[in-house]
Short mmCIF file of C-alpha atoms in Angstrom, two decimals:
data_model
loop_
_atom_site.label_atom_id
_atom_site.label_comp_id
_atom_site.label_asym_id
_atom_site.label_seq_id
_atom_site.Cartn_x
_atom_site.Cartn_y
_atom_site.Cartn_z
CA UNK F 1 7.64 9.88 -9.73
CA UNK F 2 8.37 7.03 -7.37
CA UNK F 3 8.21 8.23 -3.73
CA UNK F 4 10.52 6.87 -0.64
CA UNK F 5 9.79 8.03 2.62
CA UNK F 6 12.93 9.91 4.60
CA UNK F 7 11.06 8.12 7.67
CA UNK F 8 11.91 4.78 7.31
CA UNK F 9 9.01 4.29 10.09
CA UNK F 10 6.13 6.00 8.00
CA UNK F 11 7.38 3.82 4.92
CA UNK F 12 4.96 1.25 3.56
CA UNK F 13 5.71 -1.91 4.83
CA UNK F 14 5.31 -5.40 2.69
CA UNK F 15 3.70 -4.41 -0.40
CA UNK F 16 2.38 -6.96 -2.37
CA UNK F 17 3.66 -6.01 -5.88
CA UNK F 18 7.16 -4.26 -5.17
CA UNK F 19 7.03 -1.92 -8.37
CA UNK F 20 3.73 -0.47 -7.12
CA UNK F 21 4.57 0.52 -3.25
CA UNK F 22 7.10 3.27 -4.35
CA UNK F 23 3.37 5.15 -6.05
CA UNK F 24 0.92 3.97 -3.23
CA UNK F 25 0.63 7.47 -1.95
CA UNK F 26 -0.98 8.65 -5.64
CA UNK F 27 -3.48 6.32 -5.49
CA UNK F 28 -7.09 4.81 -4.14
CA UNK F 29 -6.68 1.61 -2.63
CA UNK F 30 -9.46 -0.41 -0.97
CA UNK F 31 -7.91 -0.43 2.53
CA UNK F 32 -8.12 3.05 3.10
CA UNK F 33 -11.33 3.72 1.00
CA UNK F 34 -13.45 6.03 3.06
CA UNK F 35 -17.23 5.50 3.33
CA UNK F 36 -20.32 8.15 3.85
CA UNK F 37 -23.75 8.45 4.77
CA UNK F 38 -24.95 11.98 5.05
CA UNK F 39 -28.45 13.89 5.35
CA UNK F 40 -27.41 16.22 2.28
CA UNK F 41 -25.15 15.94 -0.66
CA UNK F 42 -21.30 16.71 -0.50
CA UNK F 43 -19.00 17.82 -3.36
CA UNK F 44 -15.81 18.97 -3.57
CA UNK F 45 -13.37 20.33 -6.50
CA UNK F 46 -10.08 21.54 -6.55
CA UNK F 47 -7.88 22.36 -8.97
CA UNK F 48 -3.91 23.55 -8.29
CA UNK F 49 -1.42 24.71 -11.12
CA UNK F 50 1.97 25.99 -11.03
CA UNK F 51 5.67 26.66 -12.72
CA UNK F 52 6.01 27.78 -16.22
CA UNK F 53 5.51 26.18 -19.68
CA UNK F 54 8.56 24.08 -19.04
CA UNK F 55 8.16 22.56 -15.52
CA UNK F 56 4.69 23.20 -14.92
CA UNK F 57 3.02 20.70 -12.78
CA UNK F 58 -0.76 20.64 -12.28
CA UNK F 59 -3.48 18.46 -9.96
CA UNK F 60 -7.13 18.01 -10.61
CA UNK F 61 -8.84 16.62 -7.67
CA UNK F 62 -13.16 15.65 -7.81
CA UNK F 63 -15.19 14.31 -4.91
CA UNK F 64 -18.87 13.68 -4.87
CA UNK F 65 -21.64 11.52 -2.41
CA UNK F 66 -24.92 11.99 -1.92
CA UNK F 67 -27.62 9.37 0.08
CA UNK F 68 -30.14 7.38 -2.35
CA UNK F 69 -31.82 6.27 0.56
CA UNK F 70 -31.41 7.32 4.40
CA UNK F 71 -29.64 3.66 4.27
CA UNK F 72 -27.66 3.65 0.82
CA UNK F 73 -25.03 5.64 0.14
CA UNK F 74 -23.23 6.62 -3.44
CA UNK F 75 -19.60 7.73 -3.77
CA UNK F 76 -16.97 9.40 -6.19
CA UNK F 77 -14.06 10.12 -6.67
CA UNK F 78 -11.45 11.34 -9.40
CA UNK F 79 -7.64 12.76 -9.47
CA UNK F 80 -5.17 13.30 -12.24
CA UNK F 81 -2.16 14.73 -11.61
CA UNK F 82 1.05 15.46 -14.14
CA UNK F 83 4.03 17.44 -14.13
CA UNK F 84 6.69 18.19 -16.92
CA UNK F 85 9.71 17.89 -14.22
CA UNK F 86 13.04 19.53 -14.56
CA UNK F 87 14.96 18.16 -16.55
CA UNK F 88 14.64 16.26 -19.78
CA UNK F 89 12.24 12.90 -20.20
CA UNK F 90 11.37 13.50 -17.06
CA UNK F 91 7.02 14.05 -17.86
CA UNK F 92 4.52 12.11 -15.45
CA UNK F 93 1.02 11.58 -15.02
CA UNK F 94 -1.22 9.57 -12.57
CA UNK F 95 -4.84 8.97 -12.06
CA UNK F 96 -7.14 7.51 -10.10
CA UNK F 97 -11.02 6.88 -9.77
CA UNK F 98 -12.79 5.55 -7.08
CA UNK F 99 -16.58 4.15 -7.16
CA UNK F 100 -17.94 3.02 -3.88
CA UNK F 101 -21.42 2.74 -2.13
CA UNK F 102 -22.22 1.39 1.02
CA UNK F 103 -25.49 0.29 2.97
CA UNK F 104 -26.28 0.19 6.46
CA UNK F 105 -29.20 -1.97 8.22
CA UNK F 106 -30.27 -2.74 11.31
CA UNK F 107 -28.92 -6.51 10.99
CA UNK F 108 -27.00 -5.96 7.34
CA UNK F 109 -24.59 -3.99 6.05
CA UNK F 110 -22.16 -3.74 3.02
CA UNK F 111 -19.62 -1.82 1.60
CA UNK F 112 -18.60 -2.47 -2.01
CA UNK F 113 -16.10 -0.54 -4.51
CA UNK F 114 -14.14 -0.12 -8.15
CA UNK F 115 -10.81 1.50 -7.67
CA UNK F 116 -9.01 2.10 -11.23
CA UNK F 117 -5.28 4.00 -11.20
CA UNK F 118 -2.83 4.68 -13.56
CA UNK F 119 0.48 5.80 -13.55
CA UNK F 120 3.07 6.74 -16.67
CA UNK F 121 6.06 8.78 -16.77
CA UNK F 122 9.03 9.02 -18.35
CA UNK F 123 12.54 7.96 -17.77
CA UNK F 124 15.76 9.82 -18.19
CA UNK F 125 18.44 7.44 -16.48
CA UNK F 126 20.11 10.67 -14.74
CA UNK F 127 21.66 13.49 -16.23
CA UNK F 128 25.27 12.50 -17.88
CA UNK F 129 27.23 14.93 -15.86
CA UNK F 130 26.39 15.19 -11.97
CA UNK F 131 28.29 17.80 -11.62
CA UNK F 132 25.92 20.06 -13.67
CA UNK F 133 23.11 19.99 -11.35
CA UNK F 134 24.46 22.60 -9.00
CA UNK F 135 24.95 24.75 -12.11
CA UNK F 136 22.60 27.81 -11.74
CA UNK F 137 23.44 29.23 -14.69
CA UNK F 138 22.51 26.23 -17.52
CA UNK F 139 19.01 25.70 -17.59
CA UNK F 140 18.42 22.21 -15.90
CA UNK F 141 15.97 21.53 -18.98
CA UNK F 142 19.12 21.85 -21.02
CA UNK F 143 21.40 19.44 -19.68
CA UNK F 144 21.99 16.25 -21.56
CA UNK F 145 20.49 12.83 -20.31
CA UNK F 146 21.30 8.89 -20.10
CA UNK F 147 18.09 8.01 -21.61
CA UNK F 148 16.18 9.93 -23.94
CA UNK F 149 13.40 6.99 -25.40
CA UNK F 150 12.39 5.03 -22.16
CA UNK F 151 8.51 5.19 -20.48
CA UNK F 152 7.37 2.77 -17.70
CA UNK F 153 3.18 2.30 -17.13
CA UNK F 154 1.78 0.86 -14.23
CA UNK F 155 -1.99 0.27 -13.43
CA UNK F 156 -4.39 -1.64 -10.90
CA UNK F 157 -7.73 -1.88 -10.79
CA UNK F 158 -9.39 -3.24 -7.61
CA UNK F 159 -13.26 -4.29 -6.94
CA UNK F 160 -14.25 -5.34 -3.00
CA UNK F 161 -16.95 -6.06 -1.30
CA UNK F 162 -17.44 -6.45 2.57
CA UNK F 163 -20.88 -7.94 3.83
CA UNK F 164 -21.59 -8.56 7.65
CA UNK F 165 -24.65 -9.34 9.56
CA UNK F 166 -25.56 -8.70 13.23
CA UNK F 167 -26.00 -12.05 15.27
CA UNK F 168 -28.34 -12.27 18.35
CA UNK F 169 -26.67 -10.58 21.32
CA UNK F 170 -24.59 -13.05 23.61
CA UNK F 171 -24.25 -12.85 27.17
CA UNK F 172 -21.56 -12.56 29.04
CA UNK F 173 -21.39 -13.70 32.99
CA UNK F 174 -24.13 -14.35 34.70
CA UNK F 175 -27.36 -14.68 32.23
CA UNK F 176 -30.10 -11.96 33.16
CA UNK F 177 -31.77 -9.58 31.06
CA UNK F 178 -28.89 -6.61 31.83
CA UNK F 179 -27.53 -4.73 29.17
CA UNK F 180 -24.43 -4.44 31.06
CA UNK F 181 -23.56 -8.33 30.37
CA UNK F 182 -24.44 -8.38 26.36
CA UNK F 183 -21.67 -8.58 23.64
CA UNK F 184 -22.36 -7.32 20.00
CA UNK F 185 -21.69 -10.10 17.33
CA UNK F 186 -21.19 -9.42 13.84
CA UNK F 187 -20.18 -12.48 11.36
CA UNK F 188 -18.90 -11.33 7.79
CA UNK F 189 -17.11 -11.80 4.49
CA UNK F 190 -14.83 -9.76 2.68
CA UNK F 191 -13.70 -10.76 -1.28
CA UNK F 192 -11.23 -8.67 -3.44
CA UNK F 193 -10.15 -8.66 -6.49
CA UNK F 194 -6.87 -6.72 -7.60
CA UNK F 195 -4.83 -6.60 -11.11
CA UNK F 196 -1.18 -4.52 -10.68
CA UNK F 197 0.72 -4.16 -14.16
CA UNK F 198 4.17 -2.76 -14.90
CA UNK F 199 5.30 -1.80 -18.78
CA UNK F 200 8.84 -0.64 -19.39
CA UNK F 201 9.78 0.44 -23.15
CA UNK F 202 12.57 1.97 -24.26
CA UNK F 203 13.79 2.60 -27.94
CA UNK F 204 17.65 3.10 -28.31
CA UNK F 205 18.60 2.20 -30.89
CA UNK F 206 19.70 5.46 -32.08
CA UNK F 207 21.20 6.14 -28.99
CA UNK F 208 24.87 5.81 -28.02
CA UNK F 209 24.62 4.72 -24.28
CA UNK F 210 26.37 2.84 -21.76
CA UNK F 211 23.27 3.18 -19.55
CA UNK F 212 22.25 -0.52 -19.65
CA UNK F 213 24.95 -3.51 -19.06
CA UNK F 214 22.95 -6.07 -20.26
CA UNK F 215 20.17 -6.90 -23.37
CA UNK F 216 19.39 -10.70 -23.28
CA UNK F 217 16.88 -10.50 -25.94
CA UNK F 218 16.86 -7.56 -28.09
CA UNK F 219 20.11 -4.75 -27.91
CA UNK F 220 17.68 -2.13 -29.45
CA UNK F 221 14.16 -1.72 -28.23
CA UNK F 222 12.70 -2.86 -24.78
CA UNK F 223 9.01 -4.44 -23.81
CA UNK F 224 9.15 -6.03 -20.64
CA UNK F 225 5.48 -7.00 -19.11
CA UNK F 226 5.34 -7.75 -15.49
CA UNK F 227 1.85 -8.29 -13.57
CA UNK F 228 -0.01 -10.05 -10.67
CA UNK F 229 -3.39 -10.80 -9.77
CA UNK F 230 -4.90 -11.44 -6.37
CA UNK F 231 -8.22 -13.25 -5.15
CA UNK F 232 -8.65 -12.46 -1.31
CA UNK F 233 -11.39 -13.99 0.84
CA UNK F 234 -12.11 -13.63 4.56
CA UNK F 235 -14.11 -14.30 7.10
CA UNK F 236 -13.95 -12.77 10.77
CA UNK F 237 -16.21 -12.50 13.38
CA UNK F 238 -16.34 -9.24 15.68
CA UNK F 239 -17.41 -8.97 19.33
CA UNK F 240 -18.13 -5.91 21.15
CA UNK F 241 -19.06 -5.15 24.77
CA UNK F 242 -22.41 -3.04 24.77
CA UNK F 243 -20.77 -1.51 28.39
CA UNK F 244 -17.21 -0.15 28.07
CA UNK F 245 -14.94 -2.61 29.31
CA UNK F 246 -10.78 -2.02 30.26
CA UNK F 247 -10.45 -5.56 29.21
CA UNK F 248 -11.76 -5.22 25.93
CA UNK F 249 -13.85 -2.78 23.71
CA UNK F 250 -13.08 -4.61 20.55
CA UNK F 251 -12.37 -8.71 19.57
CA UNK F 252 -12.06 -9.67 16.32
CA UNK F 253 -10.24 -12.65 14.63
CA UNK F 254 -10.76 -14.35 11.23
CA UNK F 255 -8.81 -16.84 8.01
CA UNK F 256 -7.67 -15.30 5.51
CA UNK F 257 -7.31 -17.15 2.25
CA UNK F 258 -5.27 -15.58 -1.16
CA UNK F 259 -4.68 -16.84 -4.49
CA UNK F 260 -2.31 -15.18 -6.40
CA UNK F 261 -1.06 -15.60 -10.19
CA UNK F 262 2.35 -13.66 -11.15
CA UNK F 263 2.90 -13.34 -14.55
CA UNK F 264 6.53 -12.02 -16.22
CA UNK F 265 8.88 -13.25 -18.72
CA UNK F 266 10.40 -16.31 -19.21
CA UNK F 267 13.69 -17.24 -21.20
CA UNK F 268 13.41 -19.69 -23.69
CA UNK F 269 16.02 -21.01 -26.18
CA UNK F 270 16.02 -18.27 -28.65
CA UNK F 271 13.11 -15.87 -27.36
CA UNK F 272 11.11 -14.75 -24.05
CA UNK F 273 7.71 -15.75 -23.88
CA UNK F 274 5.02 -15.28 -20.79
CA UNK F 275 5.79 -17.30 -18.01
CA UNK F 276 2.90 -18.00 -14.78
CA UNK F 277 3.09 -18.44 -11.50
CA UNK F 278 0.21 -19.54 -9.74
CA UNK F 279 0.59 -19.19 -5.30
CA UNK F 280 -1.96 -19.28 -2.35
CA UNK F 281 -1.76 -18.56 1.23
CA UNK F 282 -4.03 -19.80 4.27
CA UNK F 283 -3.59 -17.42 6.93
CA UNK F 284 -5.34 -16.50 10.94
CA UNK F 285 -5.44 -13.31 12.29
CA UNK F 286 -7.39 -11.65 15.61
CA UNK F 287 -7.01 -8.74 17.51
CA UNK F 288 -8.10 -6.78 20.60
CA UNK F 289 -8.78 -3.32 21.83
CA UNK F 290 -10.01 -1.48 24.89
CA UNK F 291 -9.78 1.74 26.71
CA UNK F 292 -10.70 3.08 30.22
CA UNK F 293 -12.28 6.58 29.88
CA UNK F 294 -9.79 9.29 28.25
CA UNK F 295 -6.77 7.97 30.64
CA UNK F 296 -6.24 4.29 29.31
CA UNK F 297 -5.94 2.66 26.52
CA UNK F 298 -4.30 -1.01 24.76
CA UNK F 299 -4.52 -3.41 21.65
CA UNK F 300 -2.77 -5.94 20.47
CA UNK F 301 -2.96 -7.96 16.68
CA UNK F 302 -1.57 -10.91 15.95
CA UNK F 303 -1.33 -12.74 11.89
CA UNK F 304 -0.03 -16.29 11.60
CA UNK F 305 0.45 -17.93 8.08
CA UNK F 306 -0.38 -21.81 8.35
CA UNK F 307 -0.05 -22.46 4.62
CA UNK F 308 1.28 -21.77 0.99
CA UNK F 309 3.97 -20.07 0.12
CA UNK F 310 4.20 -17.61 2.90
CA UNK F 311 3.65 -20.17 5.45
CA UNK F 312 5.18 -19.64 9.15
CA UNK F 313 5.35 -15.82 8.35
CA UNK F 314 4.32 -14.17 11.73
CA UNK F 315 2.97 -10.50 12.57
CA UNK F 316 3.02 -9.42 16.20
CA UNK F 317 1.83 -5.65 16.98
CA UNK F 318 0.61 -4.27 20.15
CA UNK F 319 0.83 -0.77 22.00
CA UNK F 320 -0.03 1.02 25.59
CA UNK F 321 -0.88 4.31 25.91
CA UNK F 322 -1.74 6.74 28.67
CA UNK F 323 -3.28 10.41 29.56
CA UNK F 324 -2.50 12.48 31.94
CA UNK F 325 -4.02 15.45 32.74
CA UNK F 326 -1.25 17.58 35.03
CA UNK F 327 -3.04 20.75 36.19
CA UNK F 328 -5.73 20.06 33.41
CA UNK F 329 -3.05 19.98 30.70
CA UNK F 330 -2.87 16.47 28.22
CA UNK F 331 -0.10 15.09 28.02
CA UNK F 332 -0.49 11.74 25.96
CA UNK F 333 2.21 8.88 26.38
CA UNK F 334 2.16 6.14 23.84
CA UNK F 335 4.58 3.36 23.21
CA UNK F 336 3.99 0.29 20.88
CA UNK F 337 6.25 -2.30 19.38
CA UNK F 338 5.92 -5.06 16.74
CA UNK F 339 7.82 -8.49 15.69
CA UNK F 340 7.66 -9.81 12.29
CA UNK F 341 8.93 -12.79 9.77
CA UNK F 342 8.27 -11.87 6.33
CA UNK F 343 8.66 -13.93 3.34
CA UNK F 344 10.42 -11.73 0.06
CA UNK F 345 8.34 -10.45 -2.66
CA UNK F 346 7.78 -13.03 -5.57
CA UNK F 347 9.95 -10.92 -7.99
CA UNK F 348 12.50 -10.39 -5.89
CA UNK F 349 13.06 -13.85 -6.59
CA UNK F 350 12.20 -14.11 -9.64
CA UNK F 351 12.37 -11.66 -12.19
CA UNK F 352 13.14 -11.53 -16.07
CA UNK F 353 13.52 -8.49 -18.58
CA UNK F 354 15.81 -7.50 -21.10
CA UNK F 355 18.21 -5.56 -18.86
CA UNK F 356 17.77 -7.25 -15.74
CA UNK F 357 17.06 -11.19 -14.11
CA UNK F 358 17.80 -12.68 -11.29
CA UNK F 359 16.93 -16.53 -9.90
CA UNK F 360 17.29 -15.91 -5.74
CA UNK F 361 16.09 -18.06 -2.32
CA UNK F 362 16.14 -15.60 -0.23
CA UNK F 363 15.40 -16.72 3.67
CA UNK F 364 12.87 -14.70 5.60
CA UNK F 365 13.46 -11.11 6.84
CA UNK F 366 12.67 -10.71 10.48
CA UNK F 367 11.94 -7.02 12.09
CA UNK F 368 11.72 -6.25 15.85
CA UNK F 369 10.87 -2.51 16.33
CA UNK F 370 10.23 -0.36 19.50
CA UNK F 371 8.86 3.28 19.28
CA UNK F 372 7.60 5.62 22.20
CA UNK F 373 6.02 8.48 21.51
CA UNK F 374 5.22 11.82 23.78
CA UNK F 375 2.15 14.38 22.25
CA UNK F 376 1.35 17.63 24.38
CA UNK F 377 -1.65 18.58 21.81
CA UNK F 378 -2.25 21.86 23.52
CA UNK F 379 0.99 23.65 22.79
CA UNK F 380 1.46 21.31 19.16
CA UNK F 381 4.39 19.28 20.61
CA UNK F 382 5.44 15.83 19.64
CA UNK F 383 8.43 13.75 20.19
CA UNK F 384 8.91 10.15 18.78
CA UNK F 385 12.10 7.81 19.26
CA UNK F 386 11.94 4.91 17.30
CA UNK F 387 14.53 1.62 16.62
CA UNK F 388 14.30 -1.20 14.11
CA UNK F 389 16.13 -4.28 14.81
CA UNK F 390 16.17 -5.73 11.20
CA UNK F 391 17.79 -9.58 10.45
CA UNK F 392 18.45 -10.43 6.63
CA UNK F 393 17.23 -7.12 5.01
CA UNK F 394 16.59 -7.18 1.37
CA UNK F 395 18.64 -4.40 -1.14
CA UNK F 396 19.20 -3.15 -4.59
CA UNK F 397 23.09 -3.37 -5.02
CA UNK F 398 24.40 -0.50 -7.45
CA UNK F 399 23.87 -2.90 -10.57
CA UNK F 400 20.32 -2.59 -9.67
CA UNK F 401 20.46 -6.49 -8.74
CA UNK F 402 18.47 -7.72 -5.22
CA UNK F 403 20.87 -8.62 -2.53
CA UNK F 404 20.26 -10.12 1.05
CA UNK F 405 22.10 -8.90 4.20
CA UNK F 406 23.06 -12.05 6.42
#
């Protein structure tokens, strides 16, 4: 089922196809793809059940890598998960394999990886009375539904690959042979490739419902097709002090170039046919890091789109934090904040189905947010105050249409 944070400051933020974010915590995705190399093989199996025969849920989790070489490592990884739910049409399953392997050289080094999830369930539209679903006497399994013929599929498969190579040390000051003045350089490349798809059907024909307001091309049975495709190159360069520095531990900066191609439905005279889309993007990004010891520690990250159609859209991030050590206990303060312009999703734009469509030009949505946070990791304490300053927000109305807040 589709998951929404109750922390709107742990939610994902800017996903690039909106009907996958909601399931990003079921699956593999490149950008937090974890990467081994170990002396002996690792594997890992777990396997969790629970409920009865009529809500039972269940998750089947596999994890295996082993070294081919003291260089080259091999990794997998597998989960399925499913539950029946509580109430009627409400069955989902979602799974996910991950393929990686990754060398390391003196001078060379890549990472490369196949990431493949899917994700059905079933859709109910809500129980027809609300009222039943305090009822602790009915069993929720037999309360009638809105929907009792409606699935939605989604899928994306992903393959990456991230090659860098070690350039001659530079030196930094005055030129001499001391270790103290040389900076790490490493130039590389990363390409992606990534696929998201959405299928909704639903079949109700023999069903006497109210649920939907609108069918624009068939007031029976439902296939809408939604999907996008992204090409992502990049090329950074990262420095790094070989002596620890407070100015900086960590520089990088690098363009980023996508190439995207949405494809949906389009309305024609008499019928929807497939309609594409194709976009790019030119974009610059760097950032910096650096600590002093265990007491001090900053970074800061800056994106800036110079083309295409997310041009001008600006990312700002940065945050300070500091230990103390009162009477040998840590106490760790940390406060960060972050200023952003962000252009709408492409289908919240544009979007057609047989229930729902929408033609919008939305204007950017700009987000200024402050958080502090306090950790005392000795006693397991943590406090956190956070505030979001958010200009021409993007909603769902109750008509399930996409609004802006000016």
């Amino acid at each position: 089922s589709p998951v929404v944070g109750f922390d709107y400051f742990k939610r994902p933020q800017n996903g690039e196809f909106m009907f996958w974010t909601p399931y990003e915590s079921y699956a593999y995705d490149p950008a937090s793809t974890d990467f081994f190399n170990t002396l002996t093989s690792f594997t890992k199996a777990s396997y969790i059940w629970a409920g009865s025969r009529v809500d039972e849920e269940e998750s089947l989790e596999l994890f295996h890598t082993q070294n081919i070489t003291p260089r080259l490592n091999f990794a997998l990884g597998y989960k399925k998960a499913g539950t029946l739910g509580i109430y009627k049409q409400q069955d989902s399953k979602t799974s996910g394999l991950s393929i990686n392997l990754n060398y390391l050289g003196d001078i060379y080094s890549a990472h490369a990886g196949f990431i493949t999830n899917k994700i059905k369930g079933e859709l109910n539209g809500g129980i027809t009375n609300d009222s039943l679903i305090t009822n602790t006497v009915v069993d929720p399994n037999e309360h009638e539904v809105r929907l009792n013929n409606a699935t939605t599929a989604l899928n994306k498969i992903s393959g990456f690959l991230c090659q860098s190579v070690d350039l001659p040390l530079l030196s930094i000051g005055k030129i001499n042979d001391s270790i103290d003045n040389k900076l790490m350089t490493r130039l590389g490349h990363y390409f992606e490739y990534s696929k998201y798809g959405r299928h909704y059907k639903d079949d109700i024909s023999s069903e006497n419902t109210d649920f939907y307001s609108n069918f624009f091309y068939n007031d029976k049975q439902t296939f809408d097709s939604t999907s996008m495709q992204k090409i992502e190159n990049r090329v950074f360069l990262h420095l790094h002090p070989l002596k620890q520095s407070v100015f900086f531990e960590s520089l990088y900066g690098g363009i980023a170039s996508k190439v995207y191609q949405f494809r949906s439905m389009s309305l024609g005279d008499t019928s929807y046919t497939a309609d594409r889309a194709n976009k790019q993007e030119l974009s610059l990004y760097a950032g910096i890091s650096a600590k002093y010891k265990d007491y001090f520690r900053w970074s800061a990250y800056g994106e800036y789109h110079i083309a295409g159609y997310k041009a001008n859209d600006v990312l700002l991030k940065g945050d300070l934090g500091v230990t103390l050590f009162p009477k040998s206990f840590p106490v760790d303060l940390l406060a960060s904040g972050s200023i952003s312009n962000t252009t709408p999703d492409y289908f919240m734009e544009n979007f057609v189905s047989n229930h729902y469509r929408w033609q919008n030009n939305f204007d950017k949505t700009n987000e200024i947010r402050v958080e502090g946070k306090l950790s005392m990791s000795r006693i397991g304490l943590q406090a956190m105050v956070s505030q979001s300053v958010l200009t021409d927000p993007l909603y769902f109305d109750q008509t399930g249409i996409p609004r802006q807040h000016s």
